[in-house]
Tab-separated table of C-alpha atoms in Angstrom:
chain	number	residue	atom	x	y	z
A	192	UNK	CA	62.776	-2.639	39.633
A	193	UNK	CA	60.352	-2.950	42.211
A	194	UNK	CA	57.717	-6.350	41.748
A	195	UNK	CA	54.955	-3.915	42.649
A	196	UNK	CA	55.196	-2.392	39.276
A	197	UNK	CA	54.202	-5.793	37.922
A	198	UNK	CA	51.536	-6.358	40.338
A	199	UNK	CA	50.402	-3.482	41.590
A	200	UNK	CA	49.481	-1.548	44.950
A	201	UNK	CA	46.483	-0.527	46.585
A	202	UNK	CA	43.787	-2.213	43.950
A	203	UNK	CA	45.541	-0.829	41.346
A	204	UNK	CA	47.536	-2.668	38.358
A	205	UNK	CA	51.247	-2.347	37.903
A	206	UNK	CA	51.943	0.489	36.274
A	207	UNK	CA	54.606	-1.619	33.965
A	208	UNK	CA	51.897	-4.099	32.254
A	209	UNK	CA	49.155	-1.463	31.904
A	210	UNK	CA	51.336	1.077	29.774
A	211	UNK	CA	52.913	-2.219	27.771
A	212	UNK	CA	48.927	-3.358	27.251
A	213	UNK	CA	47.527	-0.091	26.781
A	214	UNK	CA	50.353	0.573	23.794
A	215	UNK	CA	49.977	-2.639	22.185
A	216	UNK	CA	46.003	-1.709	22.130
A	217	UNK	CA	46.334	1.727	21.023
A	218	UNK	CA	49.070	0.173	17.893
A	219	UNK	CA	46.453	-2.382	16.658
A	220	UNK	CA	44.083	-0.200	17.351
A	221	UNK	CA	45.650	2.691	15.037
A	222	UNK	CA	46.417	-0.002	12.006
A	223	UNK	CA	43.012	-1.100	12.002
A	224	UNK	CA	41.353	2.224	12.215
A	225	UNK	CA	43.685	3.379	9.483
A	226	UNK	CA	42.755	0.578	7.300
A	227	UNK	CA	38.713	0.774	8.027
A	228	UNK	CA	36.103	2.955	5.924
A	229	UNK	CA	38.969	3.753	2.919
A	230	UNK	CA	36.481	3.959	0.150
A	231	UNK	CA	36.392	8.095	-0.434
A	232	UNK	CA	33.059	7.229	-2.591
A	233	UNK	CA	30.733	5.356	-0.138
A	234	UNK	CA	32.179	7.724	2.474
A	235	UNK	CA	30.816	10.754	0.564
A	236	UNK	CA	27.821	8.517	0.019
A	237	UNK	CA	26.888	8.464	3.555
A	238	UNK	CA	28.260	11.961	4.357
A	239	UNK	CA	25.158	13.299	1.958
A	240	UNK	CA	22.369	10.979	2.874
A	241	UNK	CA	23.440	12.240	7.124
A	242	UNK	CA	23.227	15.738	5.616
A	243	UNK	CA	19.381	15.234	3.998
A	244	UNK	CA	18.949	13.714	7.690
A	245	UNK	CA	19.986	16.870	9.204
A	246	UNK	CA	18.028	19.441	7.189
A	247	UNK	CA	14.927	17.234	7.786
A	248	UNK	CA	15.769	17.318	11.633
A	249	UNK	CA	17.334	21.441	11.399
A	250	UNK	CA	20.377	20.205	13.015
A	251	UNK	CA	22.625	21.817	10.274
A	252	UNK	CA	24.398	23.702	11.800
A	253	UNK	CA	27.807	23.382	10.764
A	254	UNK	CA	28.168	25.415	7.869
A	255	UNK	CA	27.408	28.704	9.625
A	256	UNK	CA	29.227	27.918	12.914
A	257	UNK	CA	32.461	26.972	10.614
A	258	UNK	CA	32.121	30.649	8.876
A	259	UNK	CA	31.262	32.206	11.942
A	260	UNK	CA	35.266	30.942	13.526
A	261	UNK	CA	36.694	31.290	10.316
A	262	UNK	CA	36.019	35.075	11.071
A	263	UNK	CA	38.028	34.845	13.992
A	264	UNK	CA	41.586	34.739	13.347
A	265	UNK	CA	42.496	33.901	17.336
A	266	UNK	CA	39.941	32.113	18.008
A	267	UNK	CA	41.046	29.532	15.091
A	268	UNK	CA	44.325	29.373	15.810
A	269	UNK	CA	42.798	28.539	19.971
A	270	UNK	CA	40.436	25.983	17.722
A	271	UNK	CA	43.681	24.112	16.066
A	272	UNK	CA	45.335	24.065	19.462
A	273	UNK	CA	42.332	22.322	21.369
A	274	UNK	CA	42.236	20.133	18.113
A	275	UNK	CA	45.332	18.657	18.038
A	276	UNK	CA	46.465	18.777	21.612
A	277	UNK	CA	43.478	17.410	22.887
A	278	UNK	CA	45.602	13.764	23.454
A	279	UNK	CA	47.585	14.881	26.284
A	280	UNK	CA	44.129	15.608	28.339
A	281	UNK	CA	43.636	11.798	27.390
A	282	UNK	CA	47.226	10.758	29.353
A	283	UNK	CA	47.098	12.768	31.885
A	284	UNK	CA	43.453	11.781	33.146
A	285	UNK	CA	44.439	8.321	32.502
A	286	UNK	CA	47.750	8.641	35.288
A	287	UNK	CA	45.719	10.648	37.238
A	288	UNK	CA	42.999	8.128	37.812
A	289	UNK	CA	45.795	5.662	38.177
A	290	UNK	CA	48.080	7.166	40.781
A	291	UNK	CA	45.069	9.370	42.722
A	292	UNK	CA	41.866	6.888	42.542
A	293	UNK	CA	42.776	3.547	41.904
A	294	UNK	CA	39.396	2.092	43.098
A	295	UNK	CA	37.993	3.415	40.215
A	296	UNK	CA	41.293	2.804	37.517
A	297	UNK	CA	40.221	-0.826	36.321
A	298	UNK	CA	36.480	0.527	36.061
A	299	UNK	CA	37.499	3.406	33.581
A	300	UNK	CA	40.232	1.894	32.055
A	301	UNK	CA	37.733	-0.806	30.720
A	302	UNK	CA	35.517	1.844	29.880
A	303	UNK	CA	38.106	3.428	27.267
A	304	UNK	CA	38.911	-0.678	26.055
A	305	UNK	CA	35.343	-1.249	25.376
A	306	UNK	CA	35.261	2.419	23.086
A	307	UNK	CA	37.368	0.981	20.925
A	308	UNK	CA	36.545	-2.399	20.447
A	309	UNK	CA	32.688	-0.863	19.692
A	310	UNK	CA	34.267	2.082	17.411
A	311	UNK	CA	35.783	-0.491	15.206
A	312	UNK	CA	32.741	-2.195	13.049
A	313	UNK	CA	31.349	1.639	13.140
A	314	UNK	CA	34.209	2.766	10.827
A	315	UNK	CA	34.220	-0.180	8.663
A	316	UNK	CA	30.990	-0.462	7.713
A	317	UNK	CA	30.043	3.211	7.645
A	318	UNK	CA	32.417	4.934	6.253
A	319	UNK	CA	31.935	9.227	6.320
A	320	UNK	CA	33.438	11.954	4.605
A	321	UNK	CA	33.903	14.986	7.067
A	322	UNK	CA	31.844	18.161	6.484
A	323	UNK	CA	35.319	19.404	5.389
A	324	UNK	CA	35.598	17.038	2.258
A	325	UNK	CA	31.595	16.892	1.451
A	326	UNK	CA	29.659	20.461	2.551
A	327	UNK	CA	29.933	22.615	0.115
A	328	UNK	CA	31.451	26.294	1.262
A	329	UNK	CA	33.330	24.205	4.351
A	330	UNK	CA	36.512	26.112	5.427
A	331	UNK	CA	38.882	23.550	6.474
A	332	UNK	CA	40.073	25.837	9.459
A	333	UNK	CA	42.527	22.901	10.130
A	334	UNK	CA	44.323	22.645	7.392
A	335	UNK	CA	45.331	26.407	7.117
A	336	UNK	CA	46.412	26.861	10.834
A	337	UNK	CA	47.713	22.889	11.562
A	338	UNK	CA	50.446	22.327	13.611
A	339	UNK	CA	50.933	19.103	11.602
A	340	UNK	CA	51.668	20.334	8.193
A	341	UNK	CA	49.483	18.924	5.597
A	342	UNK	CA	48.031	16.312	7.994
A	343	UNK	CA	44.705	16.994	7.870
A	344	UNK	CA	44.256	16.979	3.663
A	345	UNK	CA	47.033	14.475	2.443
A	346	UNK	CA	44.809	11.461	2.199
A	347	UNK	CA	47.445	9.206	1.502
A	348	UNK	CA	49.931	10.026	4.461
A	349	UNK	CA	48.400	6.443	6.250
A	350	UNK	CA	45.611	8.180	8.471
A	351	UNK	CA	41.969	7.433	7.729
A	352	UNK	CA	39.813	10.862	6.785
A	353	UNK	CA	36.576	9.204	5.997
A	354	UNK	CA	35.918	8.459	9.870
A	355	UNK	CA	33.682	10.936	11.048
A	356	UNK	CA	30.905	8.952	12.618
A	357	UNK	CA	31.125	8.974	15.227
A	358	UNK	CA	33.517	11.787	16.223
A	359	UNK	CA	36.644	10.190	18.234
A	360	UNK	CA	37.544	13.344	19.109
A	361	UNK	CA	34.496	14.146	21.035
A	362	UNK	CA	34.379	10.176	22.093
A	363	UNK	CA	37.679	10.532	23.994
A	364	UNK	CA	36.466	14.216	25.777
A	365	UNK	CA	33.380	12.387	26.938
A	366	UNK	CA	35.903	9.324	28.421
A	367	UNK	CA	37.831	12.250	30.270
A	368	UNK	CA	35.277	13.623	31.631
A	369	UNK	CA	33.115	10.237	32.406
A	370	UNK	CA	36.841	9.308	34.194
A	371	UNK	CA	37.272	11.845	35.956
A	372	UNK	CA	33.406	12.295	37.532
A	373	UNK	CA	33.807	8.906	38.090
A	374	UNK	CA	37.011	9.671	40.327
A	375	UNK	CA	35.344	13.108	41.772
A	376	UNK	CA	31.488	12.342	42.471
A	377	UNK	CA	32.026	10.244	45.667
A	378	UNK	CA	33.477	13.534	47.743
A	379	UNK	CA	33.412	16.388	45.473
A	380	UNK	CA	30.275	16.234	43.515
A	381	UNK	CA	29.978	19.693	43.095
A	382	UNK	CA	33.591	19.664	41.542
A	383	UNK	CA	33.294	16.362	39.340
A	384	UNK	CA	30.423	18.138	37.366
A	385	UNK	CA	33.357	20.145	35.585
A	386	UNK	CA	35.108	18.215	33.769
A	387	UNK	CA	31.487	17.420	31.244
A	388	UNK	CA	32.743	21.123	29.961
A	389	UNK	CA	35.274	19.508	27.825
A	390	UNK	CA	32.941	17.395	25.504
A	391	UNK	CA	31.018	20.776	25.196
A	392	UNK	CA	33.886	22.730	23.969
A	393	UNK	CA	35.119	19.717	21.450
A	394	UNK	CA	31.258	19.171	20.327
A	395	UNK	CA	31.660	23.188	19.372
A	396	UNK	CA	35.353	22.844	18.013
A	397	UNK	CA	34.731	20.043	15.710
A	398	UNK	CA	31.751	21.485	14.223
A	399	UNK	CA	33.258	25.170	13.807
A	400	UNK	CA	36.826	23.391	11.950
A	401	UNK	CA	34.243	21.584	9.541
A	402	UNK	CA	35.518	18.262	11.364
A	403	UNK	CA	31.780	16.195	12.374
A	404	UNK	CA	28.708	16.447	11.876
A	405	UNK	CA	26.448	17.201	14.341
A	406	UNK	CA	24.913	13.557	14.356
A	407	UNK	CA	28.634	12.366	14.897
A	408	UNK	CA	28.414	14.116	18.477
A	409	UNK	CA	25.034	12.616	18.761
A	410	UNK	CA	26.787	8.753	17.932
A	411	UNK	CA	29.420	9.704	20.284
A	412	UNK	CA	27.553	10.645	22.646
A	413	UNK	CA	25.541	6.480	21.957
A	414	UNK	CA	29.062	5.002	22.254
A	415	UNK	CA	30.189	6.080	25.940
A	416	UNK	CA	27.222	4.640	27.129
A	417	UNK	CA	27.779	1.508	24.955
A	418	UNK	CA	31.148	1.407	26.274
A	419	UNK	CA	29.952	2.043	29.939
A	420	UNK	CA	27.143	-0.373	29.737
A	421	UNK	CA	29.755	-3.191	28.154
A	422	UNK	CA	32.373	-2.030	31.064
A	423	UNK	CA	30.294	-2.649	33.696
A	424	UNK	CA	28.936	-6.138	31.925
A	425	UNK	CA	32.659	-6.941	31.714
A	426	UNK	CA	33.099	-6.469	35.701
A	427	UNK	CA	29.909	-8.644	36.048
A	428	UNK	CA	31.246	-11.588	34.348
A	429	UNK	CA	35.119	-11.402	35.569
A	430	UNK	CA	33.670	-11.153	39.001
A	431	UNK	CA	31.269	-13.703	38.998
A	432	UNK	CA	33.674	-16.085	36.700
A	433	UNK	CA	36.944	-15.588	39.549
A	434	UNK	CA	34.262	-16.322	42.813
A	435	UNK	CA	35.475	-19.178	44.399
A	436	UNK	CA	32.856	-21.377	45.328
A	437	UNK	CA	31.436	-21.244	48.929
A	438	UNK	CA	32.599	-24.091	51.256
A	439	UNK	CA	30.306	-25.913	53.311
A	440	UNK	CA	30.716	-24.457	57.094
A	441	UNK	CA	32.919	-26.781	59.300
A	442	UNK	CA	31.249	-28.859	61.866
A	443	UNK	CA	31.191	-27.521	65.207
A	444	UNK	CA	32.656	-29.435	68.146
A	445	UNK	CA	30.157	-31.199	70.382
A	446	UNK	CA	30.264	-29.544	73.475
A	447	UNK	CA	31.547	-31.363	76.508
A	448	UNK	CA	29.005	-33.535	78.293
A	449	UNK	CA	26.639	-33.824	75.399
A	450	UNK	CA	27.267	-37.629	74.786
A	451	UNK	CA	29.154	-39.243	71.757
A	452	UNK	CA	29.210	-37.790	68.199
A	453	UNK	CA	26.211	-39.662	66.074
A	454	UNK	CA	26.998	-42.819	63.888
A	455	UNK	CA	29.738	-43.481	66.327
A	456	UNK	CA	30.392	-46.906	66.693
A	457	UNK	CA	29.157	-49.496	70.123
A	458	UNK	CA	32.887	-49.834	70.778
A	459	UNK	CA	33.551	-46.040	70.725
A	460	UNK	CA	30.161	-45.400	72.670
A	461	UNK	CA	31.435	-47.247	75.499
A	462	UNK	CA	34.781	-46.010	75.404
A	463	UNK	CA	33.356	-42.424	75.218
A	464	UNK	CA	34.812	-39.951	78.121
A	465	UNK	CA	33.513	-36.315	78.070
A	466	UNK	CA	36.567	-34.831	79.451
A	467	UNK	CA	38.379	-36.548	76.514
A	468	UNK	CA	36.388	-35.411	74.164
A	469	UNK	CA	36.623	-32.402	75.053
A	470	UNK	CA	40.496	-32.317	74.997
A	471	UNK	CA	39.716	-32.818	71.383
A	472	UNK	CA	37.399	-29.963	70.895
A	473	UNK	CA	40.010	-27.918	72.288
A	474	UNK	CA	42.681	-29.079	69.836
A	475	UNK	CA	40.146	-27.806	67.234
A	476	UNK	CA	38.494	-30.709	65.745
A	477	UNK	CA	36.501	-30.496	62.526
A	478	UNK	CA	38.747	-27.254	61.122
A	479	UNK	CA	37.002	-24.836	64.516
């Protein structure tokens, strides 16, 4: 095993410690979002006061774009797929900024820490039924065409289902494609402005599977900029807490036939000779 998997090349981090850290993060990360918002009652609460707040604002939406796919037999089954599968996107951007732009990895990479630290106190103390479990007429397009099984409706399996707000589905496709305009802008600007097409297409798959709301895309939407703004804070304080401290500059060697170096004593005056002080300046007196 090579040491640079522990330390890294190139201004990037072993490979080794980030996939051990990264797992241990996503494992707490899992039990406490699994054990955050569990109260069905104060989730449906919420989930019909954000309703009222989207009929007042005629954001709602999701009741006829969820009949509208529901209508479309491929186009659900394409819906489920994009659904589920939408985690390997999340890897292989990850490796990709790793191995292919590592100047921007550690930026990122905090970026995706700092989403879920914020996420956390969001599910716990607002919990939210999906339009699924609390819109009346909802198909759950999920549940009939999941690749998981019952997944989606068994409440008890260990998941959390009263976590729409905001939408970590649309949360991570905004990472991916923050990540990966990150990587692109500085030579390819053009290019890097693709990858914003993901959120777009989650936004419209998690509304059309009765999944979010449409003010869950919105609070999304708040947290990568949270979690870009507390990224960026994050580099600001490492970097200004690991600065060493500037040293004062070293003296510079009198020059030969400029006389004796002040405060010197009478005894060294008189014994002063230029050309052996000068055989000192050569040798690089004062650190030169």
């Amino acid at each position: 095993m090579r040491w640079s998997r522990f330390r890294g090349t190139d201004g990037r981090p072993g490979a080794l410690p980030e996939v051990i850290g990264l797992l241990l993060l996503l494992l707490v990360f899992t039990r406490l979002h699994a054990a955050a918002g569990t109260d069905a009652a104060a989730a449906t609460s919420n989930a019909v006061s954000l309703q009222s707040i989207e009929r007042g604002l005629h954001l709602d939406f999701e009741l006829g774009a969820n009949h509208w796919l529901a209508g479309h037999l491929l186009l659900s089954h394409v819906g489920v797929y994009f659904y589920r599968l939408y985690y390997l996107a999340i890897v292989g951007v990850l490796l990709w900024v790793h191995l292919r732009h590592a100047a921007v990895y550690r930026q990122v990479r905090r970026t995706m820490v700092a989403m879920l630290l914020l996420i956390l106190p969001v599910y716990w103390a607002v919990p939210m039924s999906p339009p699924r479990f609390a819109l009346a007429g909802i198909v759950d397009i999920v549940a009939l065409y999941d690749l998981f099984g019952d997944a989606s409706t068994d409440t008890t399996n260990g998941q959390n289902h009263y976590s729409a707000m905001p939408s970590l589905h649309v949360g991570w496709s905004l990472w991916c494609a923050y990540a990966a305009w990150t990587a692109l802008r500085p030579a390819r600007p053009r290019l890097a402005l693709l990858p914003w097409l993901f959120p777009l297409l989650m936004g419209a798959t998690v509304l059309a599977t009765g999944n979010h709301y449409v003010l869950d895309i919105a609070g999304s939407v708040v947290l990568l900029l949270a979690a870009v703004a507390a990224a960026r804070l994050w580099h600001r304080l490492t970097a200004s807490g690991g600065a060493r401290p500037a040293t004062p500059p070293d003296p510079a060697p009198a020059s030969a036939g400029s006389g004796p170096p002040a405060g010197a004593s009478p005894r060294v005056r008189r014994r002063w000779r230029p050309w052996s002080w000068s055989r000192t300046a050569r040798r690089g007196w004062g650190g030169g």
